[in-house]
Short mmCIF file of N, CA and C in Angstrom, two decimals:
data_model
loop_
_atom_site.label_atom_id
_atom_site.label_comp_id
_atom_site.label_asym_id
_atom_site.label_seq_id
_atom_site.Cartn_x
_atom_site.Cartn_y
_atom_site.Cartn_z
N MET A 229 -13.41 18.10 -2.60
CA MET A 229 -12.36 18.06 -3.58
C MET A 229 -11.40 16.93 -3.22
N LYS A 230 -11.12 16.06 -4.18
CA LYS A 230 -10.22 14.94 -3.95
C LYS A 230 -8.91 15.17 -4.69
N LEU A 231 -7.85 14.61 -4.14
CA LEU A 231 -6.53 14.74 -4.74
C LEU A 231 -6.52 14.27 -6.19
N VAL A 232 -7.11 13.11 -6.47
CA VAL A 232 -7.07 12.58 -7.83
C VAL A 232 -7.82 13.47 -8.82
N GLU A 233 -8.76 14.26 -8.34
CA GLU A 233 -9.48 15.18 -9.22
C GLU A 233 -8.59 16.35 -9.66
N LEU A 234 -7.51 16.57 -8.96
CA LEU A 234 -6.61 17.67 -9.26
C LEU A 234 -5.48 17.27 -10.21
N LEU A 235 -5.37 15.98 -10.47
CA LEU A 235 -4.25 15.45 -11.23
C LEU A 235 -4.65 15.02 -12.63
N ALA A 236 -3.67 14.91 -13.48
CA ALA A 236 -3.80 14.30 -14.80
C ALA A 236 -2.60 13.39 -14.96
N VAL A 237 -2.76 12.34 -15.73
CA VAL A 237 -1.70 11.34 -15.84
C VAL A 237 -0.36 11.95 -16.25
N GLU A 238 -0.40 12.99 -17.08
CA GLU A 238 0.86 13.60 -17.53
C GLU A 238 1.54 14.44 -16.45
N ARG A 239 0.85 14.71 -15.34
CA ARG A 239 1.46 15.45 -14.23
C ARG A 239 1.73 14.56 -13.02
N VAL A 240 1.78 13.26 -13.26
CA VAL A 240 2.13 12.30 -12.21
C VAL A 240 3.43 11.63 -12.62
N VAL A 241 4.40 11.63 -11.71
CA VAL A 241 5.68 10.98 -11.97
C VAL A 241 5.80 9.81 -11.01
N ALA A 242 5.69 8.62 -11.56
CA ALA A 242 5.80 7.39 -10.76
C ALA A 242 6.43 6.32 -11.64
N PRO A 243 7.61 5.89 -11.29
CA PRO A 243 8.37 6.21 -10.08
C PRO A 243 9.12 7.54 -10.21
N LEU A 244 9.29 8.20 -9.10
CA LEU A 244 10.04 9.45 -9.01
C LEU A 244 11.40 9.12 -8.41
N ASP A 245 12.38 8.97 -9.26
CA ASP A 245 13.74 8.66 -8.81
C ASP A 245 14.53 9.96 -8.73
N SER A 246 14.65 10.51 -7.54
CA SER A 246 15.34 11.78 -7.34
C SER A 246 16.24 11.69 -6.12
N PRO A 247 17.47 12.22 -6.25
CA PRO A 247 18.40 12.17 -5.11
C PRO A 247 18.09 13.20 -4.02
N THR A 248 17.36 14.26 -4.38
CA THR A 248 17.02 15.31 -3.41
C THR A 248 15.62 15.84 -3.69
N LEU A 249 15.09 16.56 -2.73
CA LEU A 249 13.78 17.18 -2.90
C LEU A 249 13.82 18.24 -4.00
N ALA A 250 14.93 18.96 -4.11
CA ALA A 250 15.06 19.97 -5.16
C ALA A 250 14.97 19.32 -6.54
N ASP A 251 15.62 18.17 -6.70
CA ASP A 251 15.54 17.46 -7.97
C ASP A 251 14.13 16.96 -8.23
N ALA A 252 13.46 16.47 -7.20
CA ALA A 252 12.08 16.01 -7.34
C ALA A 252 11.19 17.17 -7.79
N ALA A 253 11.38 18.34 -7.21
CA ALA A 253 10.59 19.52 -7.60
C ALA A 253 10.85 19.88 -9.06
N ARG A 254 12.09 19.79 -9.49
CA ARG A 254 12.42 20.07 -10.89
C ARG A 254 11.72 19.09 -11.82
N ARG A 255 11.73 17.81 -11.45
CA ARG A 255 11.08 16.80 -12.29
C ARG A 255 9.57 17.03 -12.36
N LEU A 256 8.96 17.41 -11.25
CA LEU A 256 7.53 17.69 -11.27
C LEU A 256 7.23 18.95 -12.09
N ALA A 257 8.09 19.95 -11.99
CA ALA A 257 7.90 21.16 -12.80
C ALA A 257 8.01 20.83 -14.29
N GLU A 258 8.92 19.96 -14.65
CA GLU A 258 9.05 19.55 -16.05
C GLU A 258 7.79 18.82 -16.52
N ALA A 259 7.17 18.05 -15.64
CA ALA A 259 5.91 17.39 -15.99
C ALA A 259 4.82 18.44 -16.24
N VAL A 260 4.80 19.48 -15.42
CA VAL A 260 3.83 20.57 -15.62
C VAL A 260 4.08 21.25 -16.96
N ILE A 261 5.33 21.51 -17.26
CA ILE A 261 5.68 22.16 -18.53
C ILE A 261 5.28 21.27 -19.71
N ALA A 262 5.58 20.00 -19.63
CA ALA A 262 5.24 19.06 -20.70
C ALA A 262 3.73 18.94 -20.90
N SER A 263 2.96 19.21 -19.85
CA SER A 263 1.50 19.11 -19.95
C SER A 263 0.86 20.41 -20.45
N ASP A 264 1.68 21.37 -20.84
CA ASP A 264 1.21 22.67 -21.35
C ASP A 264 0.45 23.50 -20.33
N ARG A 265 0.76 23.32 -19.05
CA ARG A 265 0.10 24.12 -18.02
C ARG A 265 0.95 25.33 -17.61
N ALA A 266 2.18 25.41 -18.13
CA ALA A 266 3.05 26.54 -17.79
C ALA A 266 2.87 27.66 -18.81
N ARG A 267 2.66 28.85 -18.31
CA ARG A 267 2.58 30.03 -19.18
C ARG A 267 3.99 30.46 -19.58
N ASP A 268 4.93 30.32 -18.64
CA ASP A 268 6.32 30.73 -18.86
C ASP A 268 7.23 29.65 -18.27
N ALA A 269 7.67 28.74 -19.13
CA ALA A 269 8.47 27.59 -18.68
C ALA A 269 9.78 28.02 -18.03
N ASP A 270 10.45 29.01 -18.60
CA ASP A 270 11.73 29.44 -18.02
C ASP A 270 11.54 30.04 -16.63
N SER A 271 10.51 30.83 -16.45
CA SER A 271 10.23 31.40 -15.12
C SER A 271 9.90 30.30 -14.12
N LEU A 272 9.14 29.31 -14.56
CA LEU A 272 8.79 28.21 -13.66
C LEU A 272 10.04 27.43 -13.26
N ARG A 273 10.91 27.15 -14.22
CA ARG A 273 12.16 26.44 -13.90
C ARG A 273 13.00 27.24 -12.90
N ARG A 274 13.10 28.53 -13.13
CA ARG A 274 13.89 29.40 -12.24
C ARG A 274 13.27 29.41 -10.84
N LEU A 275 11.97 29.56 -10.76
CA LEU A 275 11.29 29.60 -9.47
C LEU A 275 11.48 28.30 -8.69
N VAL A 276 11.31 27.19 -9.37
CA VAL A 276 11.46 25.89 -8.71
C VAL A 276 12.91 25.67 -8.28
N GLY A 277 13.84 26.23 -9.02
CA GLY A 277 15.25 26.12 -8.66
C GLY A 277 15.63 26.95 -7.44
N GLU A 278 14.74 27.85 -7.03
CA GLU A 278 15.01 28.74 -5.89
C GLU A 278 14.02 28.54 -4.75
N ILE A 279 13.51 27.34 -4.60
CA ILE A 279 12.52 27.07 -3.55
C ILE A 279 13.11 27.36 -2.17
N ARG A 280 12.32 28.06 -1.36
CA ARG A 280 12.72 28.38 0.01
C ARG A 280 12.10 27.39 0.98
N PRO A 281 12.72 27.17 2.12
CA PRO A 281 12.19 26.21 3.10
C PRO A 281 10.73 26.46 3.49
N ARG A 282 10.31 27.71 3.56
CA ARG A 282 8.92 27.99 3.96
C ARG A 282 7.90 27.54 2.92
N GLU A 283 8.36 27.25 1.72
CA GLU A 283 7.46 26.79 0.65
C GLU A 283 7.32 25.27 0.63
N ILE A 284 8.05 24.60 1.51
CA ILE A 284 8.00 23.14 1.62
C ILE A 284 7.31 22.79 2.93
N VAL A 285 6.20 22.08 2.81
CA VAL A 285 5.41 21.74 3.99
C VAL A 285 5.36 20.23 4.16
N PRO A 286 5.90 19.70 5.26
CA PRO A 286 5.76 18.26 5.51
C PRO A 286 4.28 17.93 5.74
N VAL A 287 3.82 16.84 5.16
CA VAL A 287 2.44 16.41 5.33
C VAL A 287 2.45 14.93 5.66
N GLY A 288 2.07 14.59 6.88
CA GLY A 288 2.13 13.20 7.30
C GLY A 288 3.57 12.74 7.42
N SER A 289 3.75 11.45 7.56
CA SER A 289 5.11 10.92 7.73
C SER A 289 5.80 10.61 6.41
N GLN A 290 5.06 10.53 5.33
CA GLN A 290 5.64 10.11 4.05
C GLN A 290 5.58 11.17 2.96
N GLY A 291 5.00 12.34 3.25
CA GLY A 291 4.79 13.29 2.17
C GLY A 291 5.24 14.69 2.47
N CYS A 292 5.33 15.47 1.40
CA CYS A 292 5.55 16.89 1.53
C CYS A 292 4.89 17.59 0.35
N MET A 293 4.55 18.83 0.59
CA MET A 293 3.92 19.65 -0.42
C MET A 293 4.79 20.87 -0.64
N ILE A 294 5.07 21.14 -1.90
CA ILE A 294 5.80 22.35 -2.28
C ILE A 294 4.74 23.26 -2.89
N GLN A 295 4.54 24.41 -2.28
CA GLN A 295 3.46 25.29 -2.72
C GLN A 295 4.02 26.63 -3.17
N LEU A 296 3.67 26.99 -4.39
CA LEU A 296 4.21 28.22 -4.98
C LEU A 296 3.10 29.01 -5.65
N ARG A 297 3.07 30.30 -5.39
CA ARG A 297 2.15 31.21 -6.08
C ARG A 297 2.97 31.90 -7.16
N THR A 298 2.53 31.78 -8.41
CA THR A 298 3.32 32.31 -9.51
C THR A 298 2.47 32.56 -10.75
N ASP A 299 2.86 33.56 -11.50
CA ASP A 299 2.22 33.82 -12.79
C ASP A 299 2.83 32.96 -13.89
N ALA A 300 3.77 32.10 -13.54
CA ALA A 300 4.39 31.21 -14.53
C ALA A 300 3.44 30.11 -14.99
N VAL A 301 2.34 29.91 -14.26
CA VAL A 301 1.30 28.97 -14.70
C VAL A 301 0.04 29.76 -15.02
N SER A 302 -0.73 29.24 -15.96
CA SER A 302 -1.93 29.94 -16.40
C SER A 302 -3.11 29.70 -15.47
N ARG A 303 -3.09 28.56 -14.77
CA ARG A 303 -4.16 28.25 -13.82
C ARG A 303 -3.63 27.30 -12.76
N LEU A 304 -4.41 27.09 -11.73
CA LEU A 304 -4.01 26.22 -10.63
C LEU A 304 -3.63 24.85 -11.18
N THR A 305 -2.47 24.36 -10.76
CA THR A 305 -1.93 23.12 -11.30
C THR A 305 -1.29 22.32 -10.18
N VAL A 306 -1.54 21.01 -10.20
CA VAL A 306 -0.96 20.10 -9.21
C VAL A 306 -0.22 19.00 -9.94
N ALA A 307 0.99 18.70 -9.47
CA ALA A 307 1.76 17.56 -9.97
C ALA A 307 2.16 16.73 -8.75
N LEU A 308 2.27 15.43 -8.94
CA LEU A 308 2.57 14.53 -7.83
C LEU A 308 3.58 13.49 -8.27
N GLY A 309 4.52 13.19 -7.37
CA GLY A 309 5.49 12.15 -7.63
C GLY A 309 5.53 11.16 -6.48
N VAL A 310 5.73 9.89 -6.83
CA VAL A 310 5.84 8.83 -5.83
C VAL A 310 7.21 8.18 -6.00
N ALA A 311 8.02 8.27 -4.97
CA ALA A 311 9.38 7.75 -5.03
C ALA A 311 9.45 6.34 -4.46
N PRO A 312 10.24 5.46 -5.08
CA PRO A 312 10.38 4.11 -4.56
C PRO A 312 11.17 4.06 -3.25
N LYS A 313 11.99 5.08 -3.01
CA LYS A 313 12.74 5.18 -1.75
C LYS A 313 12.68 6.63 -1.29
N PRO A 314 12.87 6.88 0.00
CA PRO A 314 12.74 8.25 0.51
C PRO A 314 13.66 9.25 -0.20
N VAL A 315 13.10 10.41 -0.50
CA VAL A 315 13.83 11.50 -1.13
C VAL A 315 14.22 12.49 -0.03
N PRO A 316 15.53 12.64 0.23
CA PRO A 316 15.95 13.58 1.28
C PRO A 316 15.83 15.03 0.83
N ARG A 317 15.69 15.92 1.80
CA ARG A 317 15.62 17.35 1.48
C ARG A 317 16.89 17.83 0.79
N LYS A 318 18.03 17.30 1.23
CA LYS A 318 19.28 17.70 0.59
C LYS A 318 20.17 16.47 0.44
N ALA A 319 21.15 16.58 -0.45
CA ALA A 319 22.06 15.46 -0.71
C ALA A 319 22.70 15.01 0.59
N GLY A 320 22.74 13.71 0.80
CA GLY A 320 23.35 13.15 1.99
C GLY A 320 22.45 13.12 3.20
N GLY A 321 21.24 13.65 3.06
CA GLY A 321 20.30 13.66 4.18
C GLY A 321 19.84 12.26 4.52
N THR A 322 19.45 12.07 5.77
CA THR A 322 19.03 10.73 6.21
C THR A 322 17.52 10.56 6.23
N LYS A 323 16.78 11.64 6.39
CA LYS A 323 15.32 11.55 6.41
C LYS A 323 14.78 12.04 5.07
N GLY A 324 13.69 11.42 4.66
CA GLY A 324 13.11 11.83 3.39
C GLY A 324 11.64 11.49 3.31
N VAL A 325 11.05 11.82 2.19
CA VAL A 325 9.64 11.56 1.93
C VAL A 325 9.51 10.76 0.65
N ARG A 326 8.39 10.08 0.50
CA ARG A 326 8.18 9.30 -0.71
C ARG A 326 7.10 9.88 -1.61
N VAL A 327 6.28 10.76 -1.08
CA VAL A 327 5.24 11.40 -1.90
C VAL A 327 5.53 12.90 -1.91
N VAL A 328 5.71 13.44 -3.11
CA VAL A 328 6.01 14.87 -3.26
C VAL A 328 4.90 15.47 -4.13
N VAL A 329 4.29 16.53 -3.63
CA VAL A 329 3.22 17.21 -4.36
C VAL A 329 3.65 18.64 -4.62
N LEU A 330 3.55 19.05 -5.88
CA LEU A 330 3.87 20.42 -6.27
C LEU A 330 2.55 21.12 -6.59
N VAL A 331 2.25 22.19 -5.85
CA VAL A 331 1.03 22.97 -6.06
C VAL A 331 1.45 24.34 -6.58
N LEU A 332 0.97 24.68 -7.76
CA LEU A 332 1.29 25.95 -8.39
C LEU A 332 0.00 26.70 -8.68
N ALA A 333 -0.02 27.99 -8.39
CA ALA A 333 -1.22 28.77 -8.67
C ALA A 333 -0.87 30.22 -8.94
N PRO A 334 -1.55 30.83 -9.90
CA PRO A 334 -1.37 32.27 -10.09
C PRO A 334 -1.94 33.01 -8.88
N PRO A 335 -1.38 34.15 -8.53
CA PRO A 335 -1.85 34.89 -7.36
C PRO A 335 -3.35 35.19 -7.37
N LYS A 336 -3.94 35.35 -8.52
CA LYS A 336 -5.37 35.68 -8.59
C LYS A 336 -6.28 34.52 -8.17
N GLU A 337 -5.74 33.33 -8.05
CA GLU A 337 -6.55 32.16 -7.68
C GLU A 337 -6.34 31.77 -6.22
N ALA A 338 -6.30 32.75 -5.35
CA ALA A 338 -6.01 32.52 -3.93
C ALA A 338 -7.01 31.57 -3.28
N SER A 339 -8.27 31.74 -3.53
CA SER A 339 -9.29 30.90 -2.89
C SER A 339 -9.15 29.44 -3.32
N ALA A 340 -9.05 29.21 -4.61
CA ALA A 340 -8.89 27.84 -5.11
C ALA A 340 -7.59 27.23 -4.61
N TYR A 341 -6.54 28.04 -4.56
CA TYR A 341 -5.24 27.59 -4.07
C TYR A 341 -5.35 27.07 -2.64
N LEU A 342 -6.02 27.82 -1.78
CA LEU A 342 -6.17 27.41 -0.39
C LEU A 342 -7.00 26.13 -0.27
N GLN A 343 -8.00 25.98 -1.11
CA GLN A 343 -8.81 24.76 -1.11
C GLN A 343 -7.97 23.55 -1.52
N VAL A 344 -7.12 23.74 -2.51
CA VAL A 344 -6.27 22.64 -2.98
C VAL A 344 -5.23 22.27 -1.93
N VAL A 345 -4.61 23.26 -1.32
CA VAL A 345 -3.64 22.98 -0.26
C VAL A 345 -4.31 22.17 0.86
N SER A 346 -5.51 22.54 1.21
CA SER A 346 -6.27 21.81 2.23
C SER A 346 -6.58 20.38 1.78
N ALA A 347 -6.99 20.21 0.54
CA ALA A 347 -7.32 18.88 0.01
C ALA A 347 -6.08 17.98 -0.01
N VAL A 348 -4.95 18.54 -0.40
CA VAL A 348 -3.71 17.75 -0.41
C VAL A 348 -3.35 17.34 1.02
N GLY A 349 -3.46 18.27 1.95
CA GLY A 349 -3.18 17.96 3.35
C GLY A 349 -4.06 16.85 3.88
N ARG A 350 -5.35 16.91 3.58
CA ARG A 350 -6.28 15.86 4.03
C ARG A 350 -5.91 14.52 3.40
N ALA A 351 -5.63 14.52 2.11
CA ALA A 351 -5.32 13.26 1.41
C ALA A 351 -4.06 12.62 1.97
N LEU A 352 -3.01 13.41 2.16
CA LEU A 352 -1.75 12.84 2.64
C LEU A 352 -1.78 12.55 4.13
N GLY A 353 -2.82 13.00 4.80
CA GLY A 353 -3.01 12.67 6.21
C GLY A 353 -3.76 11.36 6.43
N ARG A 354 -4.27 10.79 5.35
CA ARG A 354 -5.02 9.53 5.45
C ARG A 354 -4.12 8.35 5.13
N ARG A 355 -4.08 7.41 6.05
CA ARG A 355 -3.21 6.25 5.89
C ARG A 355 -3.53 5.43 4.65
N ASP A 356 -4.82 5.21 4.37
CA ASP A 356 -5.20 4.40 3.21
C ASP A 356 -4.78 5.06 1.90
N THR A 357 -4.91 6.37 1.83
CA THR A 357 -4.50 7.08 0.63
C THR A 357 -2.99 6.99 0.44
N VAL A 358 -2.25 7.23 1.50
CA VAL A 358 -0.79 7.17 1.41
C VAL A 358 -0.34 5.76 1.04
N SER A 359 -0.95 4.75 1.62
CA SER A 359 -0.60 3.36 1.29
C SER A 359 -0.85 3.08 -0.19
N ALA A 360 -1.97 3.56 -0.71
CA ALA A 360 -2.28 3.36 -2.13
C ALA A 360 -1.26 4.09 -3.01
N LEU A 361 -0.89 5.30 -2.62
CA LEU A 361 0.10 6.05 -3.39
C LEU A 361 1.45 5.35 -3.37
N LEU A 362 1.86 4.87 -2.20
CA LEU A 362 3.17 4.22 -2.09
C LEU A 362 3.22 2.92 -2.87
N ALA A 363 2.08 2.29 -3.08
CA ALA A 363 2.03 1.05 -3.85
C ALA A 363 2.03 1.31 -5.36
N ALA A 364 1.83 2.56 -5.76
CA ALA A 364 1.73 2.89 -7.19
C ALA A 364 3.04 2.63 -7.92
N GLN A 365 2.93 1.94 -9.02
CA GLN A 365 4.09 1.64 -9.86
C GLN A 365 4.15 2.55 -11.09
N LYS A 366 3.00 3.13 -11.44
CA LYS A 366 2.92 3.98 -12.63
C LYS A 366 1.86 5.06 -12.40
N PRO A 367 1.85 6.10 -13.23
CA PRO A 367 0.89 7.18 -13.03
C PRO A 367 -0.57 6.73 -12.95
N ALA A 368 -0.97 5.78 -13.76
CA ALA A 368 -2.36 5.32 -13.74
C ALA A 368 -2.73 4.73 -12.38
N ASP A 369 -1.76 4.11 -11.71
CA ASP A 369 -2.02 3.57 -10.36
C ASP A 369 -2.33 4.69 -9.37
N VAL A 370 -1.64 5.81 -9.52
CA VAL A 370 -1.88 6.95 -8.64
C VAL A 370 -3.30 7.47 -8.84
N LEU A 371 -3.72 7.57 -10.08
CA LEU A 371 -5.06 8.09 -10.37
C LEU A 371 -6.16 7.14 -9.94
N ALA A 372 -5.81 5.89 -9.68
CA ALA A 372 -6.79 4.91 -9.20
C ALA A 372 -6.87 4.87 -7.68
N SER A 373 -6.08 5.72 -6.99
CA SER A 373 -6.08 5.71 -5.53
C SER A 373 -7.42 6.22 -5.00
N PRO A 374 -7.77 5.86 -3.76
CA PRO A 374 -9.09 6.19 -3.22
C PRO A 374 -9.33 7.68 -2.99
N GLU A 375 -8.33 8.46 -2.82
CA GLU A 375 -8.51 9.88 -2.50
C GLU A 375 -8.10 10.68 -3.69
#
């Protein structure tokens, strides 16, 4: 399973201009909603607005994955954003990431969810993939990445 196989152009935000990771998560959730993958848009917005630290996983030096199990989506969904400058976890923070991946899955899709989390981890652990993502200027560039 490759990262690009999990994405669709409408769920890729590039460039992702966000002052904080919470804002980046909101923007990715809105992309999911706009792509008609949300069963309950209001619940998804509320859930993303209440992300807990344990749901944010650093992946490599440039990325993080926000992983949520929720019935607010009808099926496993991945959204990805590439920021032109590091996005800090909180306002005023000094460290940040440039690749943010939002993984959403209904509880009944536990097996597929774990496979996707693993695939995202592998992809963001590869230098060539991260370099290609960081060079992306638009969503189509992300989908053309090697992983």
